[in-house]
Coordinates of C-alpha atoms in Angstrom, one line a residue:
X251 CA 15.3 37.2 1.0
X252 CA 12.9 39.6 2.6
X253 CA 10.2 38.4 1.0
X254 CA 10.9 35.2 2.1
X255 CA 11.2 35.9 5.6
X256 CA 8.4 38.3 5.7
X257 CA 6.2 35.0 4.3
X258 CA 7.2 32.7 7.1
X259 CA 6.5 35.3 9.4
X260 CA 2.9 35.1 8.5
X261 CA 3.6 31.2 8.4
X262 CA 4.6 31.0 11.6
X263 CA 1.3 32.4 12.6
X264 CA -0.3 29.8 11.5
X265 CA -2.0 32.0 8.6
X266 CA -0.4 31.9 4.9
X267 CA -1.1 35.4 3.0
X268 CA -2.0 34.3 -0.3
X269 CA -2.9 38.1 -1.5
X270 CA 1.1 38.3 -2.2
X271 CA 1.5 39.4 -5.7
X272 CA 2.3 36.0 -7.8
X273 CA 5.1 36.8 -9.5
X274 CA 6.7 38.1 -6.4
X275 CA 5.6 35.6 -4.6
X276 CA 7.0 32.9 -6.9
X277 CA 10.2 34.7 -7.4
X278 CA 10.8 34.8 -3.0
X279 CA 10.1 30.9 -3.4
X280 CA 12.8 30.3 -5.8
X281 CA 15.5 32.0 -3.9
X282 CA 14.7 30.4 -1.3
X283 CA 15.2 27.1 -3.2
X284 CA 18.1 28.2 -4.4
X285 CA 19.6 29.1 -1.1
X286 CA 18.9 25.7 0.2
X287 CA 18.6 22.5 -1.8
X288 CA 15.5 20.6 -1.1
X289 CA 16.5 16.5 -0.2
X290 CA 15.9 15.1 -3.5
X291 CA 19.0 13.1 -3.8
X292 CA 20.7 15.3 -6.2
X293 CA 21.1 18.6 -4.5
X294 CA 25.0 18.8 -3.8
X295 CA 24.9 22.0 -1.3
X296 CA 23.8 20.5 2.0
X297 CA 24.0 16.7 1.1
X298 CA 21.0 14.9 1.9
X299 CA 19.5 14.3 5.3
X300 CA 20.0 11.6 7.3
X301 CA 17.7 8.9 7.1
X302 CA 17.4 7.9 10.5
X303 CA 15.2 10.9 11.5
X304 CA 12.3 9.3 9.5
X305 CA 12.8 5.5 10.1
X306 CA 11.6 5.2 13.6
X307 CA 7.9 6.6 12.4
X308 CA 8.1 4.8 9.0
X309 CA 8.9 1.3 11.3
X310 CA 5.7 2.3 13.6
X311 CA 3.7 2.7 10.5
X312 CA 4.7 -0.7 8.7
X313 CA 2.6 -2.4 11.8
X314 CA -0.1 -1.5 9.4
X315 CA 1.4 -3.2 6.7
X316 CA 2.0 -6.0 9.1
X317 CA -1.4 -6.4 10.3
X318 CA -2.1 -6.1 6.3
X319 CA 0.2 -9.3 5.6
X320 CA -1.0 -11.5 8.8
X321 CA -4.7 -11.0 8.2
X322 CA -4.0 -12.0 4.5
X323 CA -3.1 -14.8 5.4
X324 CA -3.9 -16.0 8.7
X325 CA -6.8 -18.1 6.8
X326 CA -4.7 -20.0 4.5
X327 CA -3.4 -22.4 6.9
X328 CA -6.6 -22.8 9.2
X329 CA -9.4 -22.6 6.5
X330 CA -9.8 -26.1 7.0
X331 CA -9.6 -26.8 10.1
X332 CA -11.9 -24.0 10.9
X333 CA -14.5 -25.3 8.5
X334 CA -14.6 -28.1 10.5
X335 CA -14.7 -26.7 13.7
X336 CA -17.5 -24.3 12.6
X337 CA -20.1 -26.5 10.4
X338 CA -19.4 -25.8 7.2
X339 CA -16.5 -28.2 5.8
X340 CA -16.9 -29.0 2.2
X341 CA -18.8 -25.8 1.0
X342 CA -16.4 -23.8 -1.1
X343 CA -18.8 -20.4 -1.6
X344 CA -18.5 -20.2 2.6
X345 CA -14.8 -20.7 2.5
X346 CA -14.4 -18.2 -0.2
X347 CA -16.8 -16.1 1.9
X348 CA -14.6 -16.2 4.8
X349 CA -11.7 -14.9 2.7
X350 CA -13.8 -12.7 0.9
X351 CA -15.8 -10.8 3.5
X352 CA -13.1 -9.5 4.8
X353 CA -12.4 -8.2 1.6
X354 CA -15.7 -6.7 1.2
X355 CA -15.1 -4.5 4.6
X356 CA -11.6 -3.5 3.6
X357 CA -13.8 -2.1 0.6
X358 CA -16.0 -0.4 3.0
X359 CA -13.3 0.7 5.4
X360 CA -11.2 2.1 1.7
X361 CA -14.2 4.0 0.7
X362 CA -14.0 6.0 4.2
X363 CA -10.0 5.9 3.8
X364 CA -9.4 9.8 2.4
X365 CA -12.3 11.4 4.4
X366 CA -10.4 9.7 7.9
X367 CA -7.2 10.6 7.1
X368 CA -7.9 14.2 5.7
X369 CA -10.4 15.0 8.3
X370 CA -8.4 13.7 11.4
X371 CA -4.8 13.2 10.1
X372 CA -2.7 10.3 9.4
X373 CA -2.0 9.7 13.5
X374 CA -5.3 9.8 14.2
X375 CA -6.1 7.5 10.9
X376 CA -3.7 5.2 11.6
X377 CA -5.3 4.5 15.3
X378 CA -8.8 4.3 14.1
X379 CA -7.7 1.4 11.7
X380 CA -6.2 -0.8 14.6
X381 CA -9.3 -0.7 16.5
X382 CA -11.7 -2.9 14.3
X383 CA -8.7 -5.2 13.8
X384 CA -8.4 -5.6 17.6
X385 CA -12.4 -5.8 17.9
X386 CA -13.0 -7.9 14.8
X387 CA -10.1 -10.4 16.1
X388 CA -11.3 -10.6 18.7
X389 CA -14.9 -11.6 17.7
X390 CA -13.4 -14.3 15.1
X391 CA -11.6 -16.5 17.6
X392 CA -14.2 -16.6 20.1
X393 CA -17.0 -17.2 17.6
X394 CA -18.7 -20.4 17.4
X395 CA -20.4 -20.0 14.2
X396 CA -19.8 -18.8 10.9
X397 CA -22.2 -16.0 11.2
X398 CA -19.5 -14.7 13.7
X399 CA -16.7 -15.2 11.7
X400 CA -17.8 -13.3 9.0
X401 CA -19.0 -10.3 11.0
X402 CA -15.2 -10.9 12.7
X403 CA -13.7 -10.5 8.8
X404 CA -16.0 -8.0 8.0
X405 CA -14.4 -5.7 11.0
X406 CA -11.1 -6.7 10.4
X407 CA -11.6 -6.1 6.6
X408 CA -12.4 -2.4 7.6
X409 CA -9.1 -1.5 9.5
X410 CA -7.5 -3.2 6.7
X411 CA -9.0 -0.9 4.0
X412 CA -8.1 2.5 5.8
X413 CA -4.0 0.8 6.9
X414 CA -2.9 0.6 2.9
X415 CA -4.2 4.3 2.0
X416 CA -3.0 6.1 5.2
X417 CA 0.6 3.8 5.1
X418 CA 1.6 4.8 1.2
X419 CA 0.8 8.6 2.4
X420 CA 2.4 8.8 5.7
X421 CA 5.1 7.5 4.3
X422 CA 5.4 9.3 1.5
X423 CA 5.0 12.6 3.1
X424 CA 7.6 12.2 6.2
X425 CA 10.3 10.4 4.1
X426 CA 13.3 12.3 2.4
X427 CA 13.2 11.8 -1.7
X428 CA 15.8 10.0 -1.6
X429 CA 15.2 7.2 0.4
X430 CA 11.1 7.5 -0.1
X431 CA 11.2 4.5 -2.4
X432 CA 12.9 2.3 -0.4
X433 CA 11.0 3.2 2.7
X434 CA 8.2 2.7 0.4
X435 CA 9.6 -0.7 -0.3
X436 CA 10.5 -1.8 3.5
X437 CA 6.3 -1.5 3.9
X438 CA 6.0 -4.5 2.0
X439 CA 8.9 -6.3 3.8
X440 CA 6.4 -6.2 6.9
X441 CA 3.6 -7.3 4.5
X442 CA 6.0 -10.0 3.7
X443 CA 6.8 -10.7 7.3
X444 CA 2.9 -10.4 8.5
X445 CA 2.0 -13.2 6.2
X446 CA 5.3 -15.4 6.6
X447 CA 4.0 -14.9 10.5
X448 CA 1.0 -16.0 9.8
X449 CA 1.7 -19.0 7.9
X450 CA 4.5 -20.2 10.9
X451 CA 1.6 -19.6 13.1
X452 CA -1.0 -21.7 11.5
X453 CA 1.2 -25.2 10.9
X454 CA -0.2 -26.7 14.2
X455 CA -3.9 -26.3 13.2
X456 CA -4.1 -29.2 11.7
X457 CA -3.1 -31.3 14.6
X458 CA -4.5 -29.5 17.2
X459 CA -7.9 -28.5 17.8
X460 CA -9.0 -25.0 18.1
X461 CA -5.6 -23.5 17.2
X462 CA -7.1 -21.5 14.5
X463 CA -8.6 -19.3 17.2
X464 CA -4.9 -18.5 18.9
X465 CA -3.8 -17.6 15.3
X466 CA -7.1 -14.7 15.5
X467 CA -5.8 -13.6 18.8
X468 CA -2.2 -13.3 18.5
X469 CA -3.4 -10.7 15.4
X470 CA -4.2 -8.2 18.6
X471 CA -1.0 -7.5 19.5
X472 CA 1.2 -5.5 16.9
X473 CA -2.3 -3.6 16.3
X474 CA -2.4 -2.9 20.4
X475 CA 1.2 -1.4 19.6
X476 CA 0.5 0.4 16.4
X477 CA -2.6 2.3 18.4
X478 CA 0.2 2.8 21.3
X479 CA 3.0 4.1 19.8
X480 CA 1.4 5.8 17.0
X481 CA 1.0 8.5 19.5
X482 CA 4.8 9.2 19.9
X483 CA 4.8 10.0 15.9
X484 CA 5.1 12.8 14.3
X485 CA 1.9 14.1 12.1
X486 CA 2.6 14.4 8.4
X487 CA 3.9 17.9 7.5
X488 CA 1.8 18.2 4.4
X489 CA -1.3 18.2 6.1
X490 CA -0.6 20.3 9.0
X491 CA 0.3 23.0 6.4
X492 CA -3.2 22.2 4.7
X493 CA -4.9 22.6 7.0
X494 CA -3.0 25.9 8.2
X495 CA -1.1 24.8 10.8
X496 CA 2.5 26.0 9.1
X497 CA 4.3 26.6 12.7
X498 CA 3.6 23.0 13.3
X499 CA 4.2 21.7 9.6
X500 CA 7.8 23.5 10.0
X501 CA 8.7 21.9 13.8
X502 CA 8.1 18.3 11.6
X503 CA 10.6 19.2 9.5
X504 CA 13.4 20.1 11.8
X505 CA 12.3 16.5 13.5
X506 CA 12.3 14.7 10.4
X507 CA 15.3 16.4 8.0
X508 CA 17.1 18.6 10.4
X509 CA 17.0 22.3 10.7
X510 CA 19.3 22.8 7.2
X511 CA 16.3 21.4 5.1
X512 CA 13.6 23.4 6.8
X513 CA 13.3 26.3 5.0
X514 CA 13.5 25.3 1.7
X515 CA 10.7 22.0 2.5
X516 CA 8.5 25.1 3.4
X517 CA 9.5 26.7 0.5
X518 CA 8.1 23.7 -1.8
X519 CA 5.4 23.5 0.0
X520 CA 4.3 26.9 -0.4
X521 CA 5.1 26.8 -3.8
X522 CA 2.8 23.6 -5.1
X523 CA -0.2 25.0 -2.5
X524 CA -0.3 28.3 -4.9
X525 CA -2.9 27.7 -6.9
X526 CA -5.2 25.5 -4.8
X527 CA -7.9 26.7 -2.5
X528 CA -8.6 25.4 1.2
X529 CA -11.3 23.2 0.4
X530 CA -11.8 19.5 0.6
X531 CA -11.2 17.5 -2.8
X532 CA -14.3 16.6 -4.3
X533 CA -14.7 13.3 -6.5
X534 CA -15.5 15.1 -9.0
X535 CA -12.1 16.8 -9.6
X536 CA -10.6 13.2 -9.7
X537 CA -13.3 12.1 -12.3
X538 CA -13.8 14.9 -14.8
X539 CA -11.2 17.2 -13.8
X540 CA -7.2 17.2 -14.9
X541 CA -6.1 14.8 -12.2
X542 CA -8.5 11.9 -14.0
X543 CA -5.3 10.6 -15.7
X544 CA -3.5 10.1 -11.8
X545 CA -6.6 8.1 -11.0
X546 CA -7.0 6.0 -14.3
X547 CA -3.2 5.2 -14.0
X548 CA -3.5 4.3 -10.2
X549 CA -6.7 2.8 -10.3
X550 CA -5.6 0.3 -13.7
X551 CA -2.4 -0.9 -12.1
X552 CA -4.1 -1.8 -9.0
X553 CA -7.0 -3.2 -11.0
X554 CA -4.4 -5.1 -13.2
X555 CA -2.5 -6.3 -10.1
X556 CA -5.5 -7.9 -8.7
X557 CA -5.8 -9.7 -11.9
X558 CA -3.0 -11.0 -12.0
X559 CA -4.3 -13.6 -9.8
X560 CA -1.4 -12.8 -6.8
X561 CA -4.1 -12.7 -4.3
X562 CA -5.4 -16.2 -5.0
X563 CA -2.0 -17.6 -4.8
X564 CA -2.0 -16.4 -1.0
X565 CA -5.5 -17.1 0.0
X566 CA -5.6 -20.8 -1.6
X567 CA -2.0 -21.7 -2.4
X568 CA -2.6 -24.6 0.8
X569 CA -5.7 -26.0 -1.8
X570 CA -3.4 -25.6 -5.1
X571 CA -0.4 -27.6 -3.8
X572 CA -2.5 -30.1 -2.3
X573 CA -3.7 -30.6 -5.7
X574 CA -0.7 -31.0 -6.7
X575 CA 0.4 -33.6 -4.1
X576 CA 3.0 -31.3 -2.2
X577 CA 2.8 -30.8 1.5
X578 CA 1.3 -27.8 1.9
X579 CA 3.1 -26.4 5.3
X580 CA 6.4 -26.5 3.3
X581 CA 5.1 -25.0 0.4
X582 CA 3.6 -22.0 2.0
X583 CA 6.5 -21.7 3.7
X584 CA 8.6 -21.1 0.5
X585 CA 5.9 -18.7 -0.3
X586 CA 6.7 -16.7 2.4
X587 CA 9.8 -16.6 2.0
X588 CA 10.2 -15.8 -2.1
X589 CA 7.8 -13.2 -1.0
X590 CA 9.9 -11.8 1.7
X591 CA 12.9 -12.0 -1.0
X592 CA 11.7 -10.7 -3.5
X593 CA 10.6 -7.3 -0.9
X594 CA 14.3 -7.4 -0.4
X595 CA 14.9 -7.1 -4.3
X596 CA 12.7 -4.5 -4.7
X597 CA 14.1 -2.2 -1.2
X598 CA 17.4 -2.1 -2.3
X599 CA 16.4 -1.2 -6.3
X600 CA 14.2 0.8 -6.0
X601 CA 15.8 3.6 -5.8
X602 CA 18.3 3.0 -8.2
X603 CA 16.5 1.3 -11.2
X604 CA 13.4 3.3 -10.7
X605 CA 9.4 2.2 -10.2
X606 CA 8.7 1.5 -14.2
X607 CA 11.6 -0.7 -14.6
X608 CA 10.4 -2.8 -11.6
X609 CA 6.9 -2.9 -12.6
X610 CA 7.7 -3.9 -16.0
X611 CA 10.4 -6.6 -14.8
X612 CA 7.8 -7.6 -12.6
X613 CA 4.8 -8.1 -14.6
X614 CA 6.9 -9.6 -17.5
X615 CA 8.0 -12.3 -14.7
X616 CA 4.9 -13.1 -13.4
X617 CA 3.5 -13.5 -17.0
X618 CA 6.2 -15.8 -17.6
X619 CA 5.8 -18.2 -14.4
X620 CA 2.1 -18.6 -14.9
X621 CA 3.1 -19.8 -18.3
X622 CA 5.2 -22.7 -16.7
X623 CA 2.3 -22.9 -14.3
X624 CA -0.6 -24.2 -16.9
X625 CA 2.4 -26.2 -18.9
X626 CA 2.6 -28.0 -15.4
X627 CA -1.0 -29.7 -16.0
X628 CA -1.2 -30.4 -19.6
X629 CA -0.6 -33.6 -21.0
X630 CA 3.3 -32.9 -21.9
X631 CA 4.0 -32.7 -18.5
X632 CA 5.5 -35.7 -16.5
X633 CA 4.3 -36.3 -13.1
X634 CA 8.0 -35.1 -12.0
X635 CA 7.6 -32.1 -14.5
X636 CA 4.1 -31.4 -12.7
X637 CA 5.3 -31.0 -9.6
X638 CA 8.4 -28.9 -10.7
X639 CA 6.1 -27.0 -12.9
X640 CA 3.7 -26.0 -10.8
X641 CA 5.6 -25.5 -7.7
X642 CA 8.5 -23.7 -9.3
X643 CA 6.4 -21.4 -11.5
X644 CA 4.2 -20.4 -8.5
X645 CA 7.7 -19.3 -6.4
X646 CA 8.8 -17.8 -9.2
X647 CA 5.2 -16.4 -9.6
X648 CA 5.5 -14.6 -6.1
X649 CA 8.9 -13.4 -6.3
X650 CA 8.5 -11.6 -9.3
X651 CA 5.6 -9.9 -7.7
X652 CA 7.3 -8.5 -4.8
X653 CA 10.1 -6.9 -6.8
X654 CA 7.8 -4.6 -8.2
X655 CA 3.9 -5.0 -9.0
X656 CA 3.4 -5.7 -4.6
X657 CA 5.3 -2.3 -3.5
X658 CA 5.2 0.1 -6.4
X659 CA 1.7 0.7 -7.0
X660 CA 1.0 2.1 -3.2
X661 CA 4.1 4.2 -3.7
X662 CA 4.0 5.6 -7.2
X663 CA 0.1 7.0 -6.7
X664 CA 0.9 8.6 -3.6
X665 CA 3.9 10.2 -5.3
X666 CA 2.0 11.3 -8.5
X667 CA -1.4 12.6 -6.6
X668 CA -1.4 16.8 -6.0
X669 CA -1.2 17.1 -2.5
X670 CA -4.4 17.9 -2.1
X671 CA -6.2 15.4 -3.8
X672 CA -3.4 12.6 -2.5
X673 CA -6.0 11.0 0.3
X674 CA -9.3 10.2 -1.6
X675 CA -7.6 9.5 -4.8
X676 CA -6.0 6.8 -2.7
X677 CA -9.0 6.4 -1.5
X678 CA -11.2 6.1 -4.8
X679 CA -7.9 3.7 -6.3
X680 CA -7.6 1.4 -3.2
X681 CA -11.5 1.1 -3.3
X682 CA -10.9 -0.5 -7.2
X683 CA -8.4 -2.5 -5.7
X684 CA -10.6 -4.2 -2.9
X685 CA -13.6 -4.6 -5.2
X686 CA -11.6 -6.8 -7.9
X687 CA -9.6 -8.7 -4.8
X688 CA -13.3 -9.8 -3.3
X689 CA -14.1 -11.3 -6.3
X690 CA -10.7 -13.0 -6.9
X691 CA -11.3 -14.1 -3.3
X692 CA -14.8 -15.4 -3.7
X693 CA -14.6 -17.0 -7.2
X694 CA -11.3 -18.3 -7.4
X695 CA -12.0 -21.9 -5.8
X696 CA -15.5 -22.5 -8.6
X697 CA -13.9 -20.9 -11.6
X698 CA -10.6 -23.4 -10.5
X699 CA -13.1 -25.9 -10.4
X700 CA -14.6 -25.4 -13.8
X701 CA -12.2 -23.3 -15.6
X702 CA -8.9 -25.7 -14.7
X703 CA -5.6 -24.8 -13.5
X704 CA -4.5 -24.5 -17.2
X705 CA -7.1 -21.5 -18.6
X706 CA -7.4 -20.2 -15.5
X707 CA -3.3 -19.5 -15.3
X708 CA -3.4 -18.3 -19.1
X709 CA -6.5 -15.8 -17.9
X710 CA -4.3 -14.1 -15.0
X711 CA -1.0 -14.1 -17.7
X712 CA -3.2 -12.3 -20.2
X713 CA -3.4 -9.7 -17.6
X714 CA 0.2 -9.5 -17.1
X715 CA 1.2 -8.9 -20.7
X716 CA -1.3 -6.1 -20.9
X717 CA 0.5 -4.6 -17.4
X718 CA 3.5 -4.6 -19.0
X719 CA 2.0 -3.1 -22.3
X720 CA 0.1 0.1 -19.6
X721 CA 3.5 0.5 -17.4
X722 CA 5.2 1.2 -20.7
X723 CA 2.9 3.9 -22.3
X724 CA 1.3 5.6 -19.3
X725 CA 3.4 5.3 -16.1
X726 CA 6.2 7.7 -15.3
X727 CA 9.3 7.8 -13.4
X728 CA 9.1 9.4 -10.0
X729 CA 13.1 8.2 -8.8
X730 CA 14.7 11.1 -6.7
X731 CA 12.3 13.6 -7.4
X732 CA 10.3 15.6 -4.5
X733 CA 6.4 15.5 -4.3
X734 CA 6.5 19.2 -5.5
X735 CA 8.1 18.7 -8.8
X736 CA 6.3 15.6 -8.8
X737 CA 2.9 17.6 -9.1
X738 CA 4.2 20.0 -11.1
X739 CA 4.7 18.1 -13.6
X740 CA 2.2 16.3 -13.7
X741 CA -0.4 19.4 -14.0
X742 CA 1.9 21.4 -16.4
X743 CA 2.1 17.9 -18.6
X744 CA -2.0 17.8 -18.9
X745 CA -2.5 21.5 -19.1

């Protein structure tokens, strides 16, 4: 074990000496793994670490998702009465563009997401996304025109495209294996809640004028908090040690598993950082080079769970059940709340059944509800069936997304991304997400219009089945397993 000491020595000075013969080098790492089991969930010698070290950082960091949830929704509700209130009642392409705008920033803000969060770390990233929430909240409920809306949805949208990517990697990198699915899970639980909060908050709108703009401002507070307490937080440990900052990288540890677990979460560390160099990930590495397949898996589920249509269901589900002759206050609320349940579902399984079991489960069910959803307005339907129908299957529709297609995409590409590449493949993935959501966003109320509810439902369950078909052949199981051995075999896999 002198070896080992004699490398966290040089650690410790913040400088790693990577001129140590390899196979000597390799061999001082795997004592040291020996000597202590790293917290996968498997490792018998020290147990695994208690959980409560990381929660109080993961809860801080779900504000994000949060905000995420609130600002999804905070339109659904009040899209009406603010059309009125601003001039432009009646036209669907500004409507869609007051959903969708915000959309096209989070795009912006996505594309920015890996070069934020690598250049100033995840604290600092997480901070800089609250501000043009608070600022673009801000500009929407004082506006009196729709100009100013959409400049107020455009800022939001940017804070919202740098929370998702800096959220699945803070979490992922402070959280012990085996508990990292469910904390994963727990993010969308305050998705959930964000836009159950946002619907509760938007019921009066109709009746009384103007409330659309207290739904904009209550927005400011949880993102007021997030930038507060952010700052009693630890930094992630995995970028501390990239960026050579290994004294500090090893203090997180003790916070965040206890002193037992230290060495040998160096000791990983170490051990996956071998064979990388100090430099910033290029795009081109991520295109061309042997982490393509990381991004073409990450960047076709989210693709594919954009187009599934789960997006439209929370932007316009007020306009669908109105169609459909159901109050929509109620309805929305049952939205919520399926969607809240289903988060529930997928916190306490996800560790246990694993991410491809839930993703196929989940894609399977959705495929199915969407079925019952265009039965609802053909002719066999009754008027009774109808409402059951279409109701029903879009409950079903949302729970079956948040057991597994909402929370494990996020997850399972921070967990399958090398450690140095983790931020802008995010980054490059998320960006794919936000471009196929803007035009779900923007085109869902015309093609509605001319497609029907019946094509339009058997379009978005097309895309379900061939989810299922992907999640089968190309996605693998991450349960219990630490980023380290993660990567590794990944690389080794496509080598």
């Amino acid at each position: 074990m002198d070896s080992v000491r004699r490398t966290y020595t040089i650690m410790r000075g913040r400088h790693i000496d990577k001129r140590v013969p390899s196979k000597e080098f390799l061999s001082s790492l795997d004592k040291a793994e020996t000597a202590v089991r790293l917290p996968t969930g498997t490792g018998k010698d020290n147990g695994n670490p208690s959980w409560k070290r990381s929660l109080p950082h993961v809860l801080v960091a779900s504000l994000t998702s949060l905000l995420f949830g609130y600002h999804l929704g905070v339109v659904n509700e009040t899209l009406e009465s603010i059309s009125i209130d601003l001039g432009f009642s009646g036209n669907t392409i500004a409507e869609g563009l007051v959903v969708s705008t915000c959309l096209g920033g989070a795009f912006i803000g996505s594309l920015f997401s890996g070069l934020v969060t690598d250049g100033v770390g995840r604290r600092r990233a997480f901070q800089l996304s609250a501000l043009p929430m608070i600022v673009g909240a801000s500009v929407s409920a004082s506006t009196e025109s729709l100009e100013g809306m959409l400049l107020g949805r455009f800022l939001v949208g940017i804070g919202m495209g740098i929370g998702p990517s800096v959220t699945a990697l803070y979490v992922t990198e402070v959280s012990p294996a085996y508990v990292r699915g469910t904390y994963g899970s727990s993010t969308q639980i305050a998705t959930c809640i964000g836009l159950l909060g946002s619907l509760f908050a938007g019921i009066p709108a109709k009746d009384n004028f103007g409330w659309w703009r207290i739904c904009f401002w209550i927005s400011i507070v949880p993102a007021a908090v997030l930038a507060v307490f952010m700052e009693l937080c630890v930094e992630s440990p995995q970028w501390l040690f990239k960026r050579g900052r290994a004294a500090e990288a090893e203090a997180v540890f003790e916070k965040l598993l206890g002193g037992a677990y230290v060495k040998a979460a160096m000791a990983e560390l170490m051990k996956s950082d071998r064979g990388d160099d100090a430099d910033s990930a290029k795009l081109s590495e991520l295109l061309f080079g042997r982490s393509f397949r990381v991004v073409f898996i990450g960047s076709t589920l989210f693709a594919l769970q954009q187009l599934s249509g789960i997006n439209a269901v929370f932007y316009f589900s007020s306009t669908v059940f109105k169609k459909a002759g159901v109050p929509s206050a109620s309805a929305n609320i049952c939205v919520g709340v399926c969607n809240l349940l289903g988060s529930t579902v997928a916190v306490v399984l996800m560790d246990k059944l694993g991410r491809k079991v839930l993703l196929i489960g989940s894609f399977a069910g959705m495929a199915v509800s969407l079925g019952l959803q265009a039965m609802a307005y053909t002719s066999l339907s009754s008027p009774f069936g109808t409402l059951f129908l279409s109701v029903g299957g879009m409950l079903l529709f949302v729970l079956s997304f948040a057991t597994g297609a909402g929370p494990v995409p996020s997850l399972l590409l921070s967990e399958i991304c090398p450690g140095r590449l983790r931020a802008t493949a995010l980054a490059v993935c998320l960006a794919v997400h936000w471009v196929i959501n803007f035009f779900v966003g923007l085109l869902f109320l015309r093609m509605l219009e001319q497609l029907g509810s019946v094509l339009l439902n058997a379009i978005f369950g097309f895309f379900c089945v061939v989810a299922v078909i992907f999640v089968q052949k190309n996605v693998i199981e991450t349960k219990g397993k630490s980023l380290q051995e993660i990567e590794i075999s990944l690389l080794s896999s496509t080598q």
